[in-house]
């Protein structure tokens, strides 16, 4: 997932190798109670966040430190029963299908020859998880990495024959009860007495992590999810219908539960690590770039006028390219649609727009997002500065030197608005159904916003969303670390206590790890 983020090198060994340990024993005296809830058969539904996916993969340690598994340990103090999970075979994180690796190994924090730290794919062991080896069904953790809301109700989502064509999910294929089974059906069949449901993140996340390369079905009006592409935004009505169906099934026999809303996906490290104003210039370079775009403005004016556009109109259109660069930080350039009013198809980014973690930082250093100044282009600029008139070929060479950032590497204002609109509607559905059914509601969005804006303190430190060093997010920049899962667990526990009158102990986030060094994988 991460190409080349050289400037993110950190003194991570000192930051993460020494995890604090605390003596925070749980009182076993029997004072913990379930209140109106019954934890004897707890089933968790969701996607990768529920499964314990981290560092770009699913592996045993992540599963063991998932918030449902941590919750189950607290529930056990108040009548909770056994909690089973479809564990992977190792901590490498990859997986095989018929002996061929189809899922990549996890990320680890590795160090280069100069001691710089950066995420890298773990190569210390080959994966041993074979997807075709069925584990049977009836697991308490029914989290399925990659699942969108409507996938949980889709028959055949665990059909191993559909994996190669993308019609089925390899993780669910390991523990589906039958080829035509649904995730919600297998969950309800276990007759849970208590459940958690956290689903919907992927209904917008895949659109976001692709840089908005997908369809927004709140715009298209398409309510047939079988026709959706992998990076599309789910229609709000589809989400509401599916979510209502799941809640109805889970509560049919009187089970109580907790539902979680969706955090702002654009506040996670995947979108906040690479600054959009990382075009840092000295005074001389800033002056050169400003001069370059003065030349571009003149060239475009001449081209438009030569094509019959009135001079005043040509000058007005070309003036948008008269970009002023300053010493210090500057916003990158963004590729846009070519139109009659923007014939070159680019503009400068706005302050709210976001670069993806996967952008090639090496390319940024070479002019991606600004201008690639070759010797030929510099020679042409010299001609212009001397008052000369460039040939059409020379003018084209100057314009071709502009290297605006592609749509797939950025979330622009329109894409951010589409994400926000869908999330708001999804969250209204979650809260409304929680209220209507008397379920506990955990505002995960609020707590994760706090993590992103200053952090959440615990006994011995603070958890933030800073990439690598913040402790809250794993090396894929999307999924929580064990410590992040502990924060989520505590938030859920508080809402269960408030809603059902339970009395349960919180956990100490300091007892849970963060990111993993290359040599720590076992």
Short mmCIF file of C-alpha atoms in Angstrom, two decimals:
data_model
loop_
_atom_site.label_atom_id
_atom_site.label_comp_id
_atom_site.label_asym_id
_atom_site.label_seq_id
_atom_site.Cartn_x
_atom_site.Cartn_y
_atom_site.Cartn_z
CA UNK A 1 0.00 0.00 0.00
CA UNK A 2 2.88 2.34 0.64
CA UNK A 3 5.20 3.11 -2.25
CA UNK A 4 7.99 5.36 -1.11
CA UNK A 5 7.53 7.73 1.81
CA UNK A 6 11.13 8.66 2.48
CA UNK A 7 10.39 11.77 4.48
CA UNK A 8 8.33 9.76 6.98
CA UNK A 9 11.47 8.20 8.43
CA UNK A 10 11.19 8.36 12.21
CA UNK A 11 13.11 7.37 15.27
CA UNK A 12 10.55 4.64 15.62
CA UNK A 13 12.71 2.11 17.45
CA UNK A 14 12.87 4.32 20.48
CA UNK A 15 9.20 5.24 20.14
CA UNK A 16 7.62 1.82 19.83
CA UNK A 17 10.03 -0.76 21.13
CA UNK A 18 9.42 0.17 24.75
CA UNK A 19 5.77 -0.39 25.51
CA UNK A 20 4.75 0.67 29.01
CA UNK A 21 3.41 -1.99 31.32
CA UNK A 22 0.90 -1.30 34.05
CA UNK A 23 -0.44 -3.23 36.96
CA UNK A 24 -4.16 -2.70 36.64
CA UNK A 25 -5.69 -5.90 38.02
CA UNK A 26 -9.34 -6.61 37.41
CA UNK A 27 -11.41 -7.10 40.51
CA UNK A 28 -12.63 -10.70 40.52
CA UNK A 29 -14.89 -10.27 43.55
CA UNK A 30 -18.11 -10.68 41.57
CA UNK A 31 -19.18 -7.04 41.51
CA UNK A 32 -19.34 -7.00 37.72
CA UNK A 33 -22.83 -7.47 36.32
CA UNK A 34 -24.52 -7.63 32.92
CA UNK A 35 -27.55 -5.56 33.94
CA UNK A 36 -30.36 -6.08 31.45
CA UNK A 37 -27.95 -7.62 28.92
CA UNK A 38 -27.03 -11.26 28.51
CA UNK A 39 -23.44 -11.82 27.36
CA UNK A 40 -23.57 -15.61 27.32
CA UNK A 41 -23.47 -15.77 23.51
CA UNK A 42 -21.91 -12.61 22.07
CA UNK A 43 -21.64 -12.37 18.27
CA UNK A 44 -19.81 -9.51 16.51
CA UNK A 45 -20.64 -8.48 12.94
CA UNK A 46 -18.73 -6.09 10.75
CA UNK A 47 -15.85 -5.74 8.36
CA UNK A 48 -12.07 -5.52 8.77
CA UNK A 49 -12.40 -3.24 11.81
CA UNK A 50 -14.30 -5.99 13.60
CA UNK A 51 -12.12 -8.84 12.35
CA UNK A 52 -8.90 -7.31 13.73
CA UNK A 53 -7.36 -6.57 10.33
CA UNK A 54 -4.27 -4.37 10.67
CA UNK A 55 -1.10 -3.45 8.79
CA UNK A 56 -2.80 -4.30 5.49
CA UNK A 57 -3.57 -7.91 6.42
CA UNK A 58 -5.38 -10.28 8.77
CA UNK A 59 -3.19 -12.20 11.17
CA UNK A 60 -3.48 -13.93 14.55
CA UNK A 61 -2.17 -11.17 16.82
CA UNK A 62 -4.46 -8.62 15.23
CA UNK A 63 -7.45 -10.93 15.66
CA UNK A 64 -6.59 -11.62 19.28
CA UNK A 65 -6.46 -7.87 19.93
CA UNK A 66 -9.65 -6.99 18.03
CA UNK A 67 -12.17 -4.96 19.98
CA UNK A 68 -14.73 -7.85 19.97
CA UNK A 69 -12.19 -10.21 21.52
CA UNK A 70 -11.20 -7.63 24.13
CA UNK A 71 -14.90 -7.00 24.84
CA UNK A 72 -15.53 -10.71 25.28
CA UNK A 73 -12.84 -10.86 27.96
CA UNK A 74 -14.65 -8.14 29.90
CA UNK A 75 -18.03 -9.80 29.30
CA UNK A 76 -16.63 -13.01 30.78
CA UNK A 77 -16.54 -11.24 34.14
CA UNK A 78 -20.32 -10.83 33.98
CA UNK A 79 -21.58 -14.09 32.57
CA UNK A 80 -20.05 -13.96 29.11
CA UNK A 81 -19.38 -17.26 27.37
CA UNK A 82 -16.64 -18.53 25.10
CA UNK A 83 -15.71 -16.25 22.20
CA UNK A 84 -14.36 -17.97 19.09
CA UNK A 85 -12.70 -16.45 16.03
CA UNK A 86 -11.75 -17.83 12.59
CA UNK A 87 -8.05 -17.38 13.30
CA UNK A 88 -5.54 -17.21 10.50
CA UNK A 89 -2.77 -19.81 10.54
CA UNK A 90 0.10 -17.41 11.28
CA UNK A 91 1.22 -13.83 11.83
CA UNK A 92 2.61 -13.33 8.32
CA UNK A 93 -0.76 -12.05 7.15
CA UNK A 94 -0.95 -13.39 3.61
CA UNK A 95 -3.12 -16.23 2.36
CA UNK A 96 -3.11 -18.96 -0.28
CA UNK A 97 -5.73 -20.38 -2.59
CA UNK A 98 -4.85 -23.79 -3.93
CA UNK A 99 -1.26 -23.19 -2.84
CA UNK A 100 -0.91 -19.87 -4.72
CA UNK A 101 -0.58 -16.70 -2.67
CA UNK A 102 -3.54 -14.40 -3.35
CA UNK A 103 -3.30 -12.03 -0.35
CA UNK A 104 -0.21 -10.04 0.52
CA UNK A 105 1.72 -10.33 3.75
CA UNK A 106 1.33 -7.63 6.37
CA UNK A 107 3.33 -4.43 6.80
CA UNK A 108 6.04 -4.16 9.41
CA UNK A 109 8.28 -1.27 10.38
CA UNK A 110 11.62 -1.93 8.70
CA UNK A 111 14.90 -0.03 8.72
CA UNK A 112 17.17 0.72 5.79
CA UNK A 113 20.97 0.82 5.79
CA UNK A 114 20.93 4.42 7.04
CA UNK A 115 18.64 3.56 9.94
CA UNK A 116 15.57 5.19 8.42
CA UNK A 117 12.29 3.54 9.33
CA UNK A 118 9.38 3.00 6.96
CA UNK A 119 6.58 0.44 6.47
CA UNK A 120 7.52 -2.55 4.34
CA UNK A 121 5.92 -5.86 3.39
CA UNK A 122 7.02 -8.59 5.79
CA UNK A 123 9.26 -11.11 4.04
CA UNK A 124 10.41 -13.14 7.03
CA UNK A 125 8.00 -16.02 6.43
CA UNK A 126 5.67 -17.33 3.76
CA UNK A 127 1.96 -17.38 4.60
CA UNK A 128 0.42 -20.70 5.61
CA UNK A 129 -3.29 -19.83 5.64
CA UNK A 130 -5.02 -21.84 2.90
CA UNK A 131 -8.39 -20.30 2.05
CA UNK A 132 -9.84 -23.57 0.76
CA UNK A 133 -9.43 -25.23 4.17
CA UNK A 134 -12.89 -24.72 5.66
CA UNK A 135 -12.96 -23.94 9.36
CA UNK A 136 -16.66 -24.68 9.69
CA UNK A 137 -19.10 -21.98 10.81
CA UNK A 138 -20.53 -20.63 14.07
CA UNK A 139 -17.75 -18.26 15.04
CA UNK A 140 -18.50 -15.46 17.45
CA UNK A 141 -16.41 -12.96 15.51
CA UNK A 142 -18.17 -12.64 12.16
CA UNK A 143 -16.10 -9.67 10.99
CA UNK A 144 -15.25 -10.02 7.28
CA UNK A 145 -12.45 -7.82 5.91
CA UNK A 146 -13.51 -5.98 2.77
CA UNK A 147 -17.24 -6.35 3.37
CA UNK A 148 -19.62 -3.53 2.57
CA UNK A 149 -23.03 -3.33 4.23
CA UNK A 150 -24.90 -5.18 1.47
CA UNK A 151 -22.28 -7.93 1.34
CA UNK A 152 -23.44 -9.18 4.75
CA UNK A 153 -26.83 -10.07 3.27
CA UNK A 154 -25.56 -11.37 -0.09
CA UNK A 155 -25.91 -15.14 -0.72
CA UNK A 156 -22.72 -16.71 -2.05
CA UNK A 157 -20.40 -14.11 -0.53
CA UNK A 158 -18.47 -17.02 0.97
CA UNK A 159 -18.57 -19.28 -2.10
CA UNK A 160 -14.97 -20.30 -2.76
CA UNK A 161 -15.74 -20.73 -6.46
CA UNK A 162 -16.42 -17.01 -6.73
CA UNK A 163 -13.15 -15.76 -5.26
CA UNK A 164 -11.22 -15.69 -8.52
CA UNK A 165 -13.90 -13.57 -10.21
CA UNK A 166 -14.30 -11.20 -7.28
CA UNK A 167 -17.84 -12.41 -6.54
CA UNK A 168 -16.91 -13.85 -3.15
CA UNK A 169 -14.78 -12.92 -0.18
CA UNK A 170 -11.79 -15.15 0.66
CA UNK A 171 -12.05 -14.44 4.38
CA UNK A 172 -15.73 -15.41 4.61
CA UNK A 173 -15.08 -18.45 2.39
CA UNK A 174 -13.00 -19.91 5.23
CA UNK A 175 -15.95 -20.08 7.62
CA UNK A 176 -19.21 -19.78 5.67
CA UNK A 177 -21.67 -22.53 6.55
CA UNK A 178 -22.45 -23.19 2.89
CA UNK A 179 -21.66 -21.89 -0.59
CA UNK A 180 -24.88 -19.88 -0.66
CA UNK A 181 -24.71 -18.70 2.96
CA UNK A 182 -24.95 -15.07 4.05
CA UNK A 183 -22.91 -13.49 6.84
CA UNK A 184 -26.04 -12.26 8.62
CA UNK A 185 -27.72 -15.62 8.21
CA UNK A 186 -24.81 -17.48 9.78
CA UNK A 187 -24.73 -14.96 12.61
CA UNK A 188 -28.46 -15.16 13.37
CA UNK A 189 -28.32 -18.97 13.20
CA UNK A 190 -26.13 -18.88 16.31
CA UNK A 191 -29.02 -17.29 18.27
CA UNK A 192 -26.87 -14.60 19.88
CA UNK A 193 -27.93 -13.17 23.21
CA UNK A 194 -25.86 -10.04 22.58
CA UNK A 195 -24.35 -8.57 19.43
CA UNK A 196 -22.25 -5.71 18.13
CA UNK A 197 -22.60 -4.29 14.62
CA UNK A 198 -20.08 -1.97 12.99
CA UNK A 199 -20.59 -1.88 9.24
CA UNK A 200 -20.64 0.76 6.50
CA UNK A 201 -17.09 2.07 6.54
CA UNK A 202 -16.21 0.25 3.33
CA UNK A 203 -19.31 1.64 1.63
CA UNK A 204 -17.38 4.92 1.42
CA UNK A 205 -13.80 3.98 2.33
CA UNK A 206 -12.98 2.19 -0.92
CA UNK A 207 -14.13 5.28 -2.84
CA UNK A 208 -11.93 7.44 -0.61
CA UNK A 209 -8.80 5.28 -0.76
CA UNK A 210 -9.08 5.12 -4.55
CA UNK A 211 -8.95 8.91 -4.69
CA UNK A 212 -12.61 9.09 -5.65
CA UNK A 213 -12.19 6.85 -8.68
CA UNK A 214 -15.66 5.35 -8.54
CA UNK A 215 -19.35 6.15 -8.81
CA UNK A 216 -21.38 7.93 -6.17
CA UNK A 217 -24.72 6.14 -6.28
CA UNK A 218 -26.39 8.88 -4.34
CA UNK A 219 -25.86 10.84 -7.56
CA UNK A 220 -26.63 8.06 -10.04
CA UNK A 221 -29.63 6.87 -8.04
CA UNK A 222 -28.62 3.24 -8.60
CA UNK A 223 -30.12 1.06 -5.86
CA UNK A 224 -28.95 -2.29 -7.26
CA UNK A 225 -25.73 -3.12 -5.38
CA UNK A 226 -25.10 -6.15 -7.60
CA UNK A 227 -24.09 -3.67 -10.30
CA UNK A 228 -21.75 -1.60 -8.12
CA UNK A 229 -18.04 -1.35 -8.75
CA UNK A 230 -15.56 -1.98 -5.96
CA UNK A 231 -14.81 1.72 -5.45
CA UNK A 232 -18.40 3.00 -5.55
CA UNK A 233 -20.30 4.79 -2.78
CA UNK A 234 -23.36 2.81 -1.67
CA UNK A 235 -26.68 4.53 -2.16
CA UNK A 236 -28.08 5.81 1.16
CA UNK A 237 -31.37 3.97 0.68
CA UNK A 238 -29.55 0.69 0.03
CA UNK A 239 -27.57 1.12 3.22
CA UNK A 240 -30.70 1.94 5.23
CA UNK A 241 -32.59 -1.06 3.88
CA UNK A 242 -29.76 -3.51 4.48
CA UNK A 243 -29.00 -2.16 7.95
CA UNK A 244 -32.66 -2.36 8.96
CA UNK A 245 -32.81 -5.98 7.74
CA UNK A 246 -29.77 -6.91 9.81
CA UNK A 247 -31.07 -5.26 12.97
CA UNK A 248 -34.41 -7.01 12.54
CA UNK A 249 -32.71 -10.39 12.23
CA UNK A 250 -30.36 -9.87 15.16
CA UNK A 251 -33.08 -8.69 17.55
CA UNK A 252 -35.80 -11.13 16.47
CA UNK A 253 -35.27 -13.40 19.46
CA UNK A 254 -34.84 -10.61 21.97
CA UNK A 255 -31.08 -10.13 21.77
CA UNK A 256 -29.68 -6.83 22.94
CA UNK A 257 -26.64 -5.23 21.41
CA UNK A 258 -24.52 -2.22 20.57
CA UNK A 259 -24.16 -0.48 17.23
CA UNK A 260 -21.33 1.81 16.17
CA UNK A 261 -21.52 4.75 13.81
CA UNK A 262 -18.96 5.60 11.14
CA UNK A 263 -15.98 7.88 11.76
CA UNK A 264 -14.79 10.47 9.29
CA UNK A 265 -12.61 8.30 7.06
CA UNK A 266 -10.74 11.36 5.82
CA UNK A 267 -9.31 11.99 9.31
CA UNK A 268 -7.29 8.76 9.39
CA UNK A 269 -3.52 8.72 8.66
CA UNK A 270 -4.11 7.41 5.14
CA UNK A 271 -5.34 10.89 4.25
CA UNK A 272 -3.59 13.15 6.74
CA UNK A 273 0.05 12.04 6.59
CA UNK A 274 1.21 13.55 3.30
CA UNK A 275 0.56 17.31 3.47
CA UNK A 276 -0.94 18.95 0.42
CA UNK A 277 1.40 21.92 0.84
CA UNK A 278 4.62 19.91 0.92
CA UNK A 279 5.93 21.78 -2.13
CA UNK A 280 8.59 23.55 -0.09
CA UNK A 281 10.60 26.07 -2.11
CA UNK A 282 13.48 28.42 -1.55
CA UNK A 283 13.10 32.00 -2.73
CA UNK A 284 14.91 31.43 -6.02
CA UNK A 285 12.88 28.36 -6.98
CA UNK A 286 9.64 30.06 -5.99
CA UNK A 287 10.56 32.94 -8.28
CA UNK A 288 11.38 30.55 -11.12
CA UNK A 289 8.06 28.74 -10.82
CA UNK A 290 6.16 32.00 -10.68
CA UNK A 291 7.97 33.08 -13.84
CA UNK A 292 7.20 29.74 -15.45
CA UNK A 293 3.48 30.21 -14.98
CA UNK A 294 3.67 33.77 -16.22
CA UNK A 295 5.07 32.23 -19.39
CA UNK A 296 2.29 29.63 -19.44
CA UNK A 297 -0.28 32.41 -19.15
CA UNK A 298 1.22 34.20 -22.13
CA UNK A 299 1.40 31.04 -24.22
CA UNK A 300 -2.23 30.10 -23.51
CA UNK A 301 -3.38 33.64 -24.28
CA UNK A 302 -1.63 33.49 -27.65
CA UNK A 303 -2.99 30.03 -28.42
CA UNK A 304 -6.57 31.00 -27.63
CA UNK A 305 -6.36 34.24 -29.53
CA UNK A 306 -4.88 32.37 -32.48
CA UNK A 307 -7.89 30.05 -32.36
CA UNK A 308 -10.26 32.98 -32.71
CA UNK A 309 -11.09 33.67 -29.06
CA UNK A 310 -11.40 37.45 -28.45
CA UNK A 311 -8.24 38.76 -26.81
CA UNK A 312 -9.94 39.96 -23.61
CA UNK A 313 -11.65 36.61 -23.15
CA UNK A 314 -8.42 34.75 -23.92
CA UNK A 315 -6.57 36.80 -21.30
CA UNK A 316 -9.29 36.14 -18.72
CA UNK A 317 -9.18 32.37 -19.29
CA UNK A 318 -5.39 32.27 -19.23
CA UNK A 319 -5.19 34.34 -16.03
CA UNK A 320 -6.14 31.29 -13.92
CA UNK A 321 -2.67 29.90 -14.65
CA UNK A 322 -0.92 32.96 -13.26
CA UNK A 323 -0.02 31.11 -10.06
CA UNK A 324 2.10 32.84 -7.45
CA UNK A 325 4.62 30.68 -5.55
CA UNK A 326 6.25 31.76 -2.31
CA UNK A 327 9.30 30.84 -0.28
CA UNK A 328 8.33 28.00 2.06
CA UNK A 329 5.31 25.68 1.78
CA UNK A 330 3.13 25.78 -1.33
CA UNK A 331 0.07 23.81 -2.41
CA UNK A 332 0.53 21.22 -5.16
CA UNK A 333 -1.18 21.32 -8.55
CA UNK A 334 -4.14 19.05 -9.22
CA UNK A 335 -5.24 17.62 -12.57
CA UNK A 336 -8.86 18.38 -13.46
CA UNK A 337 -11.16 17.90 -16.41
CA UNK A 338 -10.21 19.78 -19.58
CA UNK A 339 -12.96 22.26 -20.43
CA UNK A 340 -13.36 25.38 -22.52
CA UNK A 341 -12.90 27.43 -19.37
CA UNK A 342 -9.91 25.38 -18.18
CA UNK A 343 -8.19 24.27 -21.40
CA UNK A 344 -5.08 22.93 -19.64
CA UNK A 345 -7.06 20.88 -17.11
CA UNK A 346 -5.28 21.72 -13.87
CA UNK A 347 -5.51 24.02 -10.87
CA UNK A 348 -3.83 24.53 -7.54
CA UNK A 349 -5.15 22.41 -4.66
CA UNK A 350 -7.27 24.01 -1.97
CA UNK A 351 -6.33 23.83 1.69
CA UNK A 352 -8.99 21.21 2.51
CA UNK A 353 -8.12 18.72 -0.23
CA UNK A 354 -6.15 15.62 0.73
CA UNK A 355 -3.29 13.59 -0.69
CA UNK A 356 -3.34 9.82 -0.22
CA UNK A 357 -0.69 7.96 1.75
CA UNK A 358 0.03 5.85 -1.33
CA UNK A 359 1.24 8.76 -3.45
CA UNK A 360 4.80 8.32 -4.72
CA UNK A 361 6.83 10.78 -2.66
CA UNK A 362 9.85 10.15 -4.87
CA UNK A 363 7.84 11.48 -7.81
CA UNK A 364 6.79 14.49 -5.74
CA UNK A 365 10.44 15.28 -5.15
CA UNK A 366 11.03 15.16 -8.91
CA UNK A 367 8.27 17.62 -9.79
CA UNK A 368 5.06 15.60 -9.64
CA UNK A 369 2.46 18.07 -8.45
CA UNK A 370 4.28 21.06 -9.92
CA UNK A 371 6.65 21.30 -12.90
CA UNK A 372 9.34 19.04 -14.33
CA UNK A 373 11.96 21.58 -15.42
CA UNK A 374 14.08 19.83 -18.05
CA UNK A 375 17.05 21.58 -19.70
CA UNK A 376 14.92 22.04 -22.84
CA UNK A 377 12.18 23.80 -20.88
CA UNK A 378 14.69 26.02 -19.10
CA UNK A 379 16.15 27.00 -22.47
CA UNK A 380 12.71 27.97 -23.79
CA UNK A 381 12.01 30.00 -20.65
CA UNK A 382 15.25 31.84 -21.30
CA UNK A 383 13.99 32.73 -24.77
CA UNK A 384 10.77 34.08 -23.29
CA UNK A 385 12.55 36.08 -20.61
CA UNK A 386 14.69 37.68 -23.31
CA UNK A 387 11.51 38.85 -25.09
CA UNK A 388 11.53 36.17 -27.77
CA UNK A 389 8.49 34.43 -29.18
CA UNK A 390 8.42 30.65 -28.79
CA UNK A 391 7.47 28.36 -31.66
CA UNK A 392 4.27 26.33 -31.26
CA UNK A 393 6.43 23.30 -30.49
CA UNK A 394 8.31 25.22 -27.81
CA UNK A 395 5.05 26.46 -26.30
CA UNK A 396 3.75 22.90 -26.16
CA UNK A 397 6.98 21.76 -24.47
CA UNK A 398 6.48 24.35 -21.72
CA UNK A 399 2.89 23.30 -21.10
CA UNK A 400 3.82 19.61 -21.15
CA UNK A 401 6.27 20.28 -18.32
CA UNK A 402 3.32 20.81 -15.99
CA UNK A 403 2.91 17.63 -13.93
CA UNK A 404 -0.33 17.99 -11.98
CA UNK A 405 -1.35 15.28 -9.50
CA UNK A 406 -3.66 12.62 -10.92
CA UNK A 407 -7.18 12.16 -9.54
CA UNK A 408 -6.35 8.76 -8.04
CA UNK A 409 -3.77 10.31 -5.72
CA UNK A 410 -6.01 12.95 -4.16
CA UNK A 411 -9.44 13.61 -2.69
CA UNK A 412 -10.75 16.85 -4.11
CA UNK A 413 -13.49 19.05 -2.70
CA UNK A 414 -16.32 17.40 -4.64
CA UNK A 415 -15.19 13.92 -3.59
CA UNK A 416 -14.90 14.98 0.03
CA UNK A 417 -18.44 16.38 -0.12
CA UNK A 418 -19.77 13.10 -1.56
CA UNK A 419 -18.11 11.14 1.25
CA UNK A 420 -19.46 13.47 3.92
CA UNK A 421 -23.00 13.33 2.52
CA UNK A 422 -23.07 9.53 2.49
CA UNK A 423 -21.54 9.20 5.95
CA UNK A 424 -24.04 11.63 7.43
CA UNK A 425 -26.94 9.63 5.99
CA UNK A 426 -25.49 6.29 7.10
CA UNK A 427 -24.96 7.58 10.62
CA UNK A 428 -28.51 8.92 10.80
CA UNK A 429 -29.73 5.41 9.92
CA UNK A 430 -27.53 3.78 12.57
CA UNK A 431 -28.60 6.16 15.33
CA UNK A 432 -32.27 6.02 14.33
CA UNK A 433 -32.41 2.22 14.37
CA UNK A 434 -30.51 2.09 17.66
CA UNK A 435 -33.08 4.38 19.25
CA UNK A 436 -36.04 2.55 17.71
CA UNK A 437 -34.80 -0.82 18.97
CA UNK A 438 -33.50 0.25 22.38
CA UNK A 439 -29.90 -0.65 21.49
CA UNK A 440 -26.72 0.81 22.89
CA UNK A 441 -25.21 3.35 20.51
CA UNK A 442 -21.48 4.11 20.51
CA UNK A 443 -20.43 7.34 18.83
CA UNK A 444 -17.17 5.98 17.45
CA UNK A 445 -16.96 9.00 15.17
CA UNK A 446 -16.64 11.32 18.16
CA UNK A 447 -13.84 9.38 19.84
CA UNK A 448 -11.86 8.86 16.64
CA UNK A 449 -12.22 12.57 15.89
CA UNK A 450 -10.68 13.22 19.31
CA UNK A 451 -7.83 10.85 18.47
CA UNK A 452 -7.24 12.84 15.28
CA UNK A 453 -7.43 16.21 17.04
CA UNK A 454 -5.06 16.08 19.98
CA UNK A 455 -5.50 12.50 21.11
CA UNK A 456 -7.06 10.50 23.95
CA UNK A 457 -5.06 10.24 27.17
CA UNK A 458 -4.68 7.03 29.13
CA UNK A 459 -2.81 5.90 32.20
CA UNK A 460 0.71 6.43 30.92
CA UNK A 461 0.41 8.26 27.62
CA UNK A 462 -1.77 9.52 24.82
CA UNK A 463 -3.13 7.90 21.64
CA UNK A 464 -3.19 10.04 18.49
CA UNK A 465 -3.68 9.44 14.78
CA UNK A 466 -0.13 10.42 13.82
CA UNK A 467 1.18 7.88 11.34
CA UNK A 468 3.65 5.38 12.88
CA UNK A 469 4.21 7.36 16.09
CA UNK A 470 0.68 8.08 17.35
CA UNK A 471 -0.10 4.58 18.59
CA UNK A 472 -3.69 4.55 17.34
CA UNK A 473 -3.35 3.31 13.77
CA UNK A 474 -1.48 0.46 12.17
CA UNK A 475 0.96 0.70 9.29
CA UNK A 476 -1.72 0.68 6.60
CA UNK A 477 -2.89 4.07 7.86
CA UNK A 478 -6.50 2.86 8.04
CA UNK A 479 -6.97 0.18 10.70
CA UNK A 480 -6.42 0.49 14.47
CA UNK A 481 -3.54 -0.97 16.42
CA UNK A 482 -4.31 -3.14 19.46
CA UNK A 483 -4.10 0.07 21.49
CA UNK A 484 -6.60 1.68 19.15
CA UNK A 485 -8.91 -1.31 19.62
CA UNK A 486 -8.61 -0.84 23.39
CA UNK A 487 -9.80 2.76 23.03
CA UNK A 488 -12.79 1.56 20.99
CA UNK A 489 -13.51 -1.19 23.53
CA UNK A 490 -13.70 1.30 26.37
CA UNK A 491 -16.09 3.51 24.45
CA UNK A 492 -18.38 0.55 23.79
CA UNK A 493 -18.26 -0.59 27.41
CA UNK A 494 -19.38 2.83 28.64
CA UNK A 495 -22.40 2.80 26.33
CA UNK A 496 -23.35 -0.74 27.35
CA UNK A 497 -23.24 0.30 30.99
CA UNK A 498 -25.33 3.40 30.28
CA UNK A 499 -27.96 1.60 28.20
CA UNK A 500 -28.33 -1.70 30.04
CA UNK A 501 -27.22 -0.90 33.59
CA UNK A 502 -24.24 -3.23 33.34
CA UNK A 503 -21.14 -2.85 35.49
CA UNK A 504 -18.00 -3.75 33.55
CA UNK A 505 -14.34 -2.78 33.91
CA UNK A 506 -12.59 -0.77 31.22
CA UNK A 507 -9.16 -1.81 29.95
CA UNK A 508 -5.91 0.11 30.11
CA UNK A 509 -4.81 1.01 26.55
CA UNK A 510 -1.23 1.00 27.81
CA UNK A 511 -1.47 -2.76 28.19
CA UNK A 512 -1.88 -3.10 24.42
CA UNK A 513 0.77 -2.74 21.71
CA UNK A 514 1.08 -0.43 18.75
CA UNK A 515 3.04 -1.09 15.58
CA UNK A 516 5.29 -4.07 14.95
CA UNK A 517 8.98 -4.03 14.10
CA UNK A 518 10.20 -6.35 11.37
CA UNK A 519 11.98 -8.68 13.77
CA UNK A 520 9.06 -8.88 16.20
CA UNK A 521 6.80 -10.99 13.98
CA UNK A 522 6.53 -14.56 15.17
#
